[in-house]
Amino acid sequence: MDCSILNLTLFQRGHVYAPDDLGQQDILVANGKIVAIAPTIAAKDFPGCQQVDLHGDIVCPGFIDQHVHLIGGGGEAGPHTRTPEVRLSRLVEAGITSVVGLLGTDGITRHPESLLAKTRALEYEGISAWMLTGAYSLPSPTITGSVDRDVALIDKVIGVKCAVSDHRSSAPNSAALATMAAQSRVGGLLGQKPGISVFHMGDSPHMLEPLYDILTNADVPITKLLPTHVNRAEPLFQAALEYALDGGYIDITSSIDEPIDPATAIVTALRHKVPLSRITLSSDGNGSQPEFDEHGNLTGIGVAGFESLIGTLRQLVTQHKLPLEQALRPLTRTVAEFLGFEHKGRLAAGCDADILVLNQALEVSYLWAKGKAVVKDGKACVKGTFE
């Protein structure tokens, strides 16, 4: 057999977390897919394959970041505070192989069409990318004219986003929210997509009431409604714990340090018996980080990065003593399960070869996205088209 046409790579002697701890294993990759994982795979059986000796380093799935402002966010203090587009190198150097892009406060000067173009660009440049239609306000800005048509007909659109319980939202009523979530759900059914609805959560006293109103007024499963930024306020976080215990997913933001840092939020949720299968972690990368006073006036603004993902993983393991296989779940398998991505978030035969190698200090050393090397010695070895 001519193995060259299979683009074979054999990863040897890595300590594999799939994210379950499999111990030392070899991984065989062909044409961007994992085809075998075993304690020993003989290179002589696959002439011409590329061999990568990992010397016992940690091998795990590439991170899935499901909340990224791919074309930038911000604008709360005027046009000069619009944050820039995401660069490919920043994503991969943070261990990210899959992203979901979305819009934020500014659904006026930024558009789903532009987001779709950026999503396609990142896919072309080497990683996996999807997007949510909509923005903060309702009615949702869309590409085709409706949420259900966007989700059903546009390959990269997997759901919708809006904002609730926030002074920057459009104060949508229960009926409008229920319609939006139902449209995303039906669009998902028609297009074989997850059909999710993601809710930017503010810190108003209404907290998760809008999501419970949807459950009351529409037959949308709780597993399709995701509140994000739930660690931004203590009362909101407590409400999110109850929501997760009711069967919903909750998304913790790694770039929010106060009042509850992401690692503390995760271990607190576990102490309250929230299963890891209901907790996800995302960066809010390239989104703005505005600060408001008690009157709602903007007092400062920053930009969220991506390093907080791997930083949270380190905190979970080194400070909170969470086993690595558990600490990886909110970044890998749980996100993939929520999004319905059977080929992502785990290392197994048939899955995409999104392979992240961490050193013993839990720092990103190497990364392969769909079998292609994108990070070497902690630095991106691929760049975006205009980097």
XYZ file of C-alpha atoms in Angstrom:
387
model
C 0.000 0.000 0.000
C 1.205 3.521 -0.803
C 0.848 5.164 2.616
C 1.821 8.593 1.284
C -1.696 9.215 -0.038
C -3.092 8.688 3.476
C -1.020 11.489 5.054
C -0.215 9.203 7.988
C 1.178 10.551 11.238
C 2.041 8.315 14.192
C 2.111 10.007 17.604
C 4.131 7.834 19.966
C 4.542 7.595 23.733
C 2.117 10.300 24.769
C 0.176 10.237 28.041
C -3.293 10.386 26.533
C -6.241 12.129 28.181
C -9.107 11.514 25.791
C -10.212 13.357 28.068
C -10.426 10.143 30.137
C -6.995 9.075 31.360
C -5.859 6.299 28.990
C -2.248 6.233 30.128
C 0.584 5.969 27.610
C -0.745 5.354 24.110
C 0.180 5.730 20.462
C -2.192 7.544 18.118
C -2.363 6.930 14.372
C -3.801 9.702 12.196
C -4.741 9.495 8.519
C -6.005 12.383 6.412
C -6.931 14.467 9.446
C -8.785 11.700 11.313
C -7.765 9.480 14.206
C -7.813 5.878 12.964
C -6.333 4.012 15.929
C -5.260 4.437 19.546
C -3.317 1.620 21.165
C -0.494 1.101 23.693
C 1.868 0.317 20.814
C 1.469 0.907 17.084
C 4.437 -0.253 15.010
C 5.710 2.366 12.578
C 7.086 -0.398 10.305
C 3.511 -1.422 9.533
C 2.926 1.994 7.947
C 5.872 2.760 5.662
C 6.452 6.426 5.066
C 4.386 7.648 7.993
C 5.602 10.700 9.898
C 6.602 9.809 13.454
C 6.190 12.211 16.382
C 7.724 11.096 19.673
C 5.942 12.843 22.554
C 8.246 11.521 25.295
C 5.429 11.058 27.816
C 3.988 14.571 27.455
C 0.260 15.119 28.005
C -1.917 14.577 24.934
C -5.538 15.758 24.955
C -8.236 17.038 22.577
C -7.870 20.550 21.216
C -10.019 23.084 23.031
C -13.466 24.051 21.754
C -14.159 27.725 22.459
C -17.884 28.245 21.892
C -18.035 31.985 22.631
C -15.673 34.094 20.518
C -16.164 37.535 18.958
C -14.450 36.561 15.715
C -14.999 39.937 14.027
C -14.595 41.854 17.281
C -17.027 43.258 19.794
C -17.314 46.343 21.908
C -18.312 49.823 20.807
C -19.929 50.791 24.124
C -17.835 53.957 24.281
C -18.055 54.884 20.620
C -16.636 53.629 17.324
C -13.024 53.840 18.516
C -13.760 51.163 21.153
C -14.740 48.499 18.626
C -12.414 45.572 19.268
C -10.449 44.054 16.353
C -10.944 40.791 14.492
C -9.446 37.588 15.864
C -6.098 36.434 14.503
C -5.653 32.728 13.789
C -2.315 32.582 15.610
C -3.851 33.794 18.872
C -6.459 31.057 18.773
C -4.097 28.173 18.113
C -1.453 29.367 20.580
C -4.190 29.100 23.224
C -4.816 25.457 22.277
C -8.047 26.172 20.385
C -8.895 24.010 17.374
C -12.641 24.750 17.163
C -14.501 28.035 17.615
C -18.057 29.318 17.562
C -18.305 32.981 16.593
C -21.027 35.441 17.567
C -21.951 39.105 17.732
C -22.273 41.232 20.852
C -23.722 44.593 21.816
C -23.084 46.050 18.378
C -25.480 44.433 15.934
C -25.689 47.683 13.978
C -22.209 48.258 12.542
C -21.366 44.549 12.683
C -23.411 42.017 10.754
C -24.005 38.247 10.608
C -22.864 38.309 6.982
C -19.426 39.582 8.013
C -19.288 37.012 10.782
C -20.074 34.264 8.284
C -17.208 35.430 6.061
C -14.772 35.368 8.996
C -16.008 31.933 10.026
C -15.352 30.599 6.543
C -11.926 32.270 6.499
C -10.822 30.543 9.714
C -12.010 27.195 8.379
C -9.972 27.766 5.214
C -6.929 28.735 7.289
C -6.972 25.449 9.160
C -9.245 25.248 12.207
C -12.918 24.321 12.613
C -15.357 27.221 12.878
C -19.095 27.798 13.234
C -21.264 30.771 14.208
C -24.474 31.877 15.852
C -26.865 34.212 14.114
C -28.416 37.135 16.009
C -26.817 39.611 18.430
C -27.908 41.233 21.701
C -31.246 42.563 20.517
C -34.518 41.129 19.272
C -35.694 40.854 16.586
C -32.459 39.044 15.744
C -30.319 40.360 12.911
C -30.085 37.490 10.428
C -28.758 36.667 6.969
C -31.833 35.126 5.349
C -34.496 37.134 7.182
C -35.308 34.663 9.957
C -33.532 32.644 12.621
C -34.951 29.299 11.505
C -33.892 29.851 7.879
C -30.364 30.856 8.930
C -29.954 27.740 11.053
C -31.581 25.372 8.576
C -29.949 26.641 5.362
C -26.526 28.117 6.164
C -23.971 25.407 6.866
C -21.939 27.365 9.440
C -24.910 28.660 11.481
C -25.732 26.314 14.374
C -27.980 28.488 16.565
C -28.813 31.979 17.773
C -27.643 34.413 20.440
C -29.310 37.254 22.317
C -28.890 39.188 25.577
C -31.186 39.104 28.605
C -31.148 40.558 32.123
C -28.754 43.260 30.938
C -29.178 47.018 30.502
C -27.718 46.656 26.988
C -30.350 44.159 25.883
C -33.516 45.167 24.025
C -35.654 44.073 26.987
C -37.359 41.312 24.985
C -40.679 39.995 26.263
C -41.331 36.329 26.979
C -43.182 35.704 23.731
C -40.353 37.114 21.603
C -37.765 35.018 23.420
C -39.858 31.874 23.121
C -40.307 32.467 19.386
C -36.566 32.974 18.887
C -35.665 29.782 20.776
C -38.349 27.770 18.996
C -37.155 28.999 15.597
C -33.580 28.005 16.392
C -34.788 24.607 17.551
C -36.857 23.967 14.398
C -34.079 25.270 12.152
C -31.746 22.828 13.862
C -34.097 19.941 13.243
C -34.428 20.821 9.559
C -30.727 21.373 9.038
C -29.373 18.621 11.308
C -27.816 21.262 13.546
C -27.829 21.672 17.350
C -30.363 24.538 17.089
C -29.184 26.123 20.332
C -30.004 29.493 21.879
C -27.184 31.216 23.772
C -28.056 33.945 26.248
C -25.614 36.654 27.256
C -26.463 37.125 30.922
C -26.260 40.517 32.579
C -26.377 41.081 36.316
C -29.904 42.476 36.639
C -32.215 41.053 39.336
C -34.183 39.174 36.663
C -31.276 36.732 36.330
C -32.492 33.482 34.690
C -36.195 34.315 34.715
C -36.240 34.842 30.910
C -34.980 31.290 30.329
C -37.558 29.785 32.662
C -40.221 31.831 30.841
C -39.158 30.149 27.594
C -39.494 26.733 29.201
C -42.984 27.733 30.321
C -44.107 29.246 27.027
C -42.416 26.998 24.452
C -41.692 23.300 24.081
C -37.946 23.834 23.743
C -35.744 21.396 25.709
C -33.763 22.943 28.543
C -30.617 21.426 27.008
C -30.984 23.841 24.049
C -30.860 27.020 26.185
C -27.397 28.076 27.360
C -26.827 30.963 29.802
C -23.275 32.302 29.532
C -21.161 34.648 31.725
C -22.887 33.099 34.755
C -19.888 33.834 37.007
C -20.228 37.603 36.580
C -22.371 38.053 39.737
C -22.871 35.973 42.868
C -26.713 35.886 42.772
C -26.611 34.988 39.067
C -24.163 32.176 39.737
C -26.359 30.729 42.469
C -29.318 30.823 40.100
C -27.186 29.128 37.428
C -26.369 26.282 39.800
C -30.075 25.652 40.277
C -30.594 25.806 36.515
C -27.892 23.181 35.969
C -29.409 20.952 38.646
C -32.706 21.288 36.768
C -30.982 19.716 33.756
C -29.589 22.696 31.831
C -26.072 23.503 30.692
C -24.250 26.530 32.124
C -21.319 28.335 30.509
C -18.610 29.886 32.678
C -16.490 32.669 31.186
C -12.747 32.214 31.662
C -11.973 35.921 31.175
C -14.180 36.970 34.120
C -12.138 37.048 37.331
C -14.581 38.808 39.655
C -16.623 38.217 41.648
C -16.084 34.521 40.906
C -13.026 33.362 38.992
C -13.704 30.539 36.533
C -11.780 27.802 38.349
C -13.550 28.576 41.617
C -16.870 28.621 39.774
C -16.275 25.134 38.368
C -15.218 23.526 41.648
C -18.066 25.281 43.474
C -20.525 23.868 40.947
C -19.079 20.396 41.503
C -19.466 20.773 45.263
C -23.124 21.595 44.672
C -23.464 18.284 42.768
C -23.641 19.854 39.304
C -22.233 17.186 36.957
C -19.291 17.955 34.687
C -21.555 16.954 31.825
C -23.472 20.234 32.368
C -20.551 22.695 32.772
C -18.798 24.382 29.852
C -16.026 26.984 29.743
C -15.520 29.649 27.075
C -13.290 32.708 26.710
C -15.508 35.526 25.348
C -12.333 36.165 23.365
C -11.936 39.523 21.570
C -15.084 40.728 23.257
C -14.994 44.004 25.098
C -14.708 44.043 28.876
C -16.590 47.199 29.834
C -16.840 48.513 33.377
C -19.914 50.456 34.459
C -20.682 52.483 37.574
C -23.853 52.091 39.627
C -25.681 54.439 37.239
C -24.818 52.416 34.133
C -22.136 54.851 32.946
C -19.101 53.327 31.222
C -15.958 53.865 33.299
C -13.449 51.679 31.451
C -13.071 49.088 28.723
C -10.666 46.271 27.844
C -10.433 43.285 25.485
C -10.784 39.638 26.505
C -7.996 37.278 25.481
C -7.759 33.520 25.092
C -4.955 32.632 27.505
C -7.514 32.433 30.302
C -8.651 29.023 29.027
C -5.368 27.233 29.659
C -4.887 29.396 32.766
C -8.158 28.109 34.193
C -7.105 24.535 33.437
C -3.867 25.052 35.372
C -5.719 26.571 38.318
C -8.149 23.670 38.447
C -5.308 21.139 38.565
C -2.631 22.916 40.613
C -4.682 25.004 43.048
C -7.929 23.061 43.339
C -6.373 19.595 42.849
C -8.961 18.534 40.303
C -7.812 15.521 38.259
C -6.709 16.585 34.803
C -9.255 14.354 33.070
C -12.012 16.220 34.926
C -10.474 19.664 34.413
C -10.412 19.072 30.650
C -14.103 18.218 30.336
C -15.557 21.798 30.260
C -13.150 22.649 27.408
C -13.572 19.491 25.368
C -16.100 16.705 25.665
C -18.905 18.570 27.449
C -18.812 21.404 24.913
C -18.833 18.925 22.046
C -21.807 17.086 23.547
C -23.747 20.325 24.001
C -23.036 21.327 20.401
C -23.775 17.852 19.070
C -20.269 17.474 17.592
C -19.610 13.734 17.794
C -16.285 14.121 15.948
C -14.904 16.771 18.305
C -13.896 17.084 21.953
C -12.384 13.629 22.402
C -9.562 11.448 21.141
C -11.021 8.291 19.627
C -11.044 6.442 16.326
C -13.185 8.346 13.833
C -12.743 11.742 15.528
C -10.986 14.717 13.992
C -7.279 14.747 14.774
C -7.427 17.872 16.939
C -4.486 16.966 19.143
C -3.105 19.233 21.852
C 0.194 18.479 23.580
C 0.824 20.037 26.989
C 4.084 19.973 28.904
C 4.228 18.998 32.564
C 3.594 22.646 33.551
C 0.326 22.455 31.584
C 1.504 24.878 28.926
C 0.712 24.536 25.224
C 3.679 22.906 23.469
C 2.264 21.537 20.214
C -1.092 21.543 18.466
C -2.520 19.774 15.443
C -5.851 20.844 13.953
C -7.478 18.175 11.770
C -4.079 16.515 11.565
C -2.160 19.614 10.491
C 0.525 21.067 12.757
C -0.427 24.604 13.784
C 1.690 25.174 16.934
C 5.291 24.107 17.564
C 7.236 24.836 20.750
C 4.388 27.026 21.981
C 4.363 29.291 18.927
C 2.036 29.295 15.940
C 3.625 27.699 12.869
C 0.680 28.809 10.732
C -0.636 32.337 10.435
C -3.783 33.940 9.160
C -3.744 35.214 5.575
C -2.875 38.799 6.568
C -0.767 38.192 9.652
